[in-house]
Amino acid sequence: MKTVKIQSAIFESGAVSFDGCPESKLPEFAFIGRSNVGKSSLINLLANKDGLARVSGNPGRTREINFFTINGKWSLVDLPGYGFAKVSKADRARFQGFMADYLIKRENLFCSFVLIDSRHSPQRIDLEFVQWLVEGAVPFSLVFTKADKSKAAVLRKNVALFLDAMKEWSEGEPAVFTSSVKTGGGRREILAFIEDAIQG
């Protein structure tokens, strides 16, 4: 497996509407998951840059789509978390519509990485979101986070249960990764996947 070196990771812009997303032809790879799944920490791990994405003790802090240019070649896109954000129903509906527009309409979106907390059996909110991606023909991969916090057998079981639940409405399986911010596990594999996707 190739080792991808991150030479630069630069914050480009944040957008609060689909029309506000930057005009770009760079391949984009989006990261999304429940608000407490460790998304910002994983983004910082991949970019090898602490503080690139803000890590907050308050779930749902990300209220916009943030774009980061990596190595001048592709964009890492940080989408608002779903599920536990402490916002009004009106704001939640706006965020959901905004993210849906981005995921469905963004022409240079190569893949969305859906982050799943590996410590838990399949959660309805995650399965419903992945089903929506399947129905919308949005390309995606799964990243099971916090792999260091469970025994290997528990991790394998929860991943298998999630993939099994998907069979009801999905043909085939997406690429699957496990990650740990503590150990760095999954970083090399995810970056290699992105590099291969870009080279096509």
Coordinates of C-alpha atoms in Angstrom, one line a residue, residues 7-166:
Q7 CA 2.6 18.4 2.4
S8 CA 0.0 21.1 2.9
A9 CA -3.5 21.4 4.4
I10 CA -5.1 24.8 4.0
F11 CA -8.5 26.1 5.1
E12 CA -10.1 27.6 2.0
S13 CA -13.6 28.7 3.0
G14 CA -16.8 27.9 4.9
A15 CA -20.2 28.0 3.4
V16 CA -23.7 28.3 5.0
S17 CA -25.6 27.6 1.7
F18 CA -25.1 25.5 -1.4
D19 CA -24.8 28.7 -3.5
G20 CA -22.0 29.8 -1.1
C21 CA -19.8 26.8 -1.8
P22 CA -16.6 27.7 -3.5
E23 CA -16.2 27.3 -7.2
S24 CA -13.7 24.5 -7.6
K25 CA -12.7 21.7 -9.9
L26 CA -10.6 19.9 -7.4
P27 CA -11.9 16.4 -6.4
E28 CA -13.8 16.7 -3.1
F29 CA -14.0 14.1 -0.3
A30 CA -16.6 14.8 2.3
F31 CA -16.7 13.6 5.9
I32 CA -20.0 13.3 7.8
G33 CA -21.3 11.5 10.8
R34 CA -23.2 11.9 14.1
S35 CA -22.1 14.9 16.0
N36 CA -20.1 13.0 18.6
V37 CA -18.4 10.5 16.3
G38 CA -14.9 12.1 16.2
K39 CA -15.1 13.7 12.8
S40 CA -13.0 16.7 13.5
S41 CA -10.3 14.6 15.2
L42 CA -10.2 12.2 12.2
I43 CA -9.9 15.1 9.8
N44 CA -7.0 16.5 11.8
L45 CA -5.3 13.1 11.8
L46 CA -5.7 12.7 8.0
A47 CA -4.3 16.1 7.4
N48 CA -1.6 15.6 10.0
K49 CA -2.4 19.1 11.4
D50 CA -3.8 19.6 14.8
G51 CA -6.5 22.3 14.9
L52 CA -7.3 22.3 11.2
A53 CA -10.8 21.3 12.0
R54 CA -12.1 22.5 15.4
V55 CA -12.6 19.8 18.0
S56 CA -15.4 20.8 20.4
G57 CA -16.7 19.2 23.6
N58 CA -20.1 20.5 22.5
P59 CA -21.7 18.2 19.9
G60 CA -22.9 19.9 16.7
R61 CA -20.6 22.9 16.8
T62 CA -19.9 22.7 13.1
R63 CA -22.7 24.8 11.5
E64 CA -21.3 25.2 8.0
I65 CA -19.5 23.2 5.4
N66 CA -15.8 23.8 5.6
F67 CA -13.4 23.3 2.7
F68 CA -9.7 22.4 3.1
T69 CA -7.3 22.0 0.2
I70 CA -4.8 19.2 0.6
N71 CA -1.5 19.1 -1.3
G72 CA -3.1 21.5 -3.8
K73 CA -4.7 18.5 -5.4
W74 CA -7.9 17.7 -3.6
S75 CA -10.3 19.0 -1.1
L76 CA -11.3 17.6 2.3
V77 CA -14.8 18.8 3.1
D78 CA -16.1 18.9 6.7
L79 CA -19.9 18.6 6.8
P80 CA -22.0 19.4 9.9
G81 CA -22.7 16.5 12.1
Y82 CA -26.2 15.0 12.4
G83 CA -28.2 13.7 15.2
F84 CA -27.3 15.6 18.4
A85 CA -26.7 19.2 17.4
K86 CA -28.4 21.5 19.9
V87 CA -30.1 23.8 17.4
S88 CA -33.6 24.8 16.6
K89 CA -35.8 22.7 14.4
A90 CA -35.7 25.5 11.8
D91 CA -31.9 25.5 11.8
R92 CA -31.8 21.7 11.7
A93 CA -34.0 21.6 8.7
R94 CA -31.9 24.3 7.0
F95 CA -28.7 22.3 7.7
Q96 CA -30.3 19.1 6.4
G97 CA -31.4 20.8 3.2
F98 CA -28.0 22.4 2.7
M99 CA -26.2 19.2 3.1
A100 CA -28.6 17.3 0.9
D101 CA -28.0 19.9 -1.9
Y102 CA -24.3 19.5 -1.5
L103 CA -24.3 15.7 -1.5
I104 CA -26.7 15.4 -4.4
K105 CA -25.7 18.3 -6.6
R106 CA -21.9 18.9 -6.1
E107 CA -20.4 17.7 -9.4
N108 CA -16.8 17.3 -8.1
L109 CA -17.8 15.3 -5.0
F110 CA -15.9 12.0 -5.5
C111 CA -16.8 10.3 -2.2
S112 CA -18.5 10.9 1.1
F113 CA -17.0 9.1 4.1
V114 CA -19.7 8.3 6.6
L115 CA -18.3 8.0 10.1
I116 CA -19.8 5.4 12.4
D117 CA -19.0 4.9 16.1
S118 CA -17.6 1.4 16.2
R119 CA -18.4 0.9 19.8
H120 CA -22.1 0.5 19.2
S121 CA -24.4 -1.9 17.3
P122 CA -26.0 -0.3 14.2
Q123 CA -27.9 2.9 15.1
R124 CA -31.1 3.8 13.2
I125 CA -30.0 7.3 12.4
D126 CA -26.8 6.1 10.7
L127 CA -28.6 3.4 8.8
E128 CA -31.3 5.9 7.6
F129 CA -28.6 8.3 6.4
V130 CA -26.7 5.6 4.5
Q131 CA -29.9 4.4 2.9
W132 CA -30.6 8.0 1.8
L133 CA -27.1 8.0 0.2
V134 CA -27.8 4.8 -1.6
E135 CA -31.2 5.9 -2.9
G136 CA -29.6 9.2 -4.1
A137 CA -26.8 7.4 -5.8
V138 CA -24.2 9.3 -3.7
P139 CA -20.8 7.5 -3.7
F140 CA -19.8 6.8 -0.1
S141 CA -17.5 4.7 2.1
L142 CA -17.8 3.8 5.8
V143 CA -15.3 4.7 8.5
F144 CA -15.8 3.0 11.8
T145 CA -14.2 5.3 14.3
K146 CA -12.8 4.9 17.8
A147 CA -11.5 1.4 17.0
D148 CA -9.1 1.5 20.0
K149 CA -11.9 1.7 22.5
S150 CA -13.4 -1.8 21.8
K151 CA -12.1 -5.3 21.7
A152 CA -11.3 -6.5 18.2
A153 CA -14.2 -9.1 18.3
V154 CA -16.7 -6.4 19.3
L155 CA -15.4 -4.2 16.5
R156 CA -15.7 -6.9 13.9
K157 CA -19.2 -7.8 15.1
N158 CA -20.5 -4.3 14.9
V159 CA -19.1 -3.7 11.4
A160 CA -20.6 -7.0 10.3
L161 CA -24.0 -6.2 11.8
F162 CA -24.0 -2.8 10.0
L163 CA -23.2 -4.3 6.7
D164 CA -25.8 -7.0 7.2
A165 CA -28.4 -4.4 7.9
M166 CA -27.6 -2.6 4.7

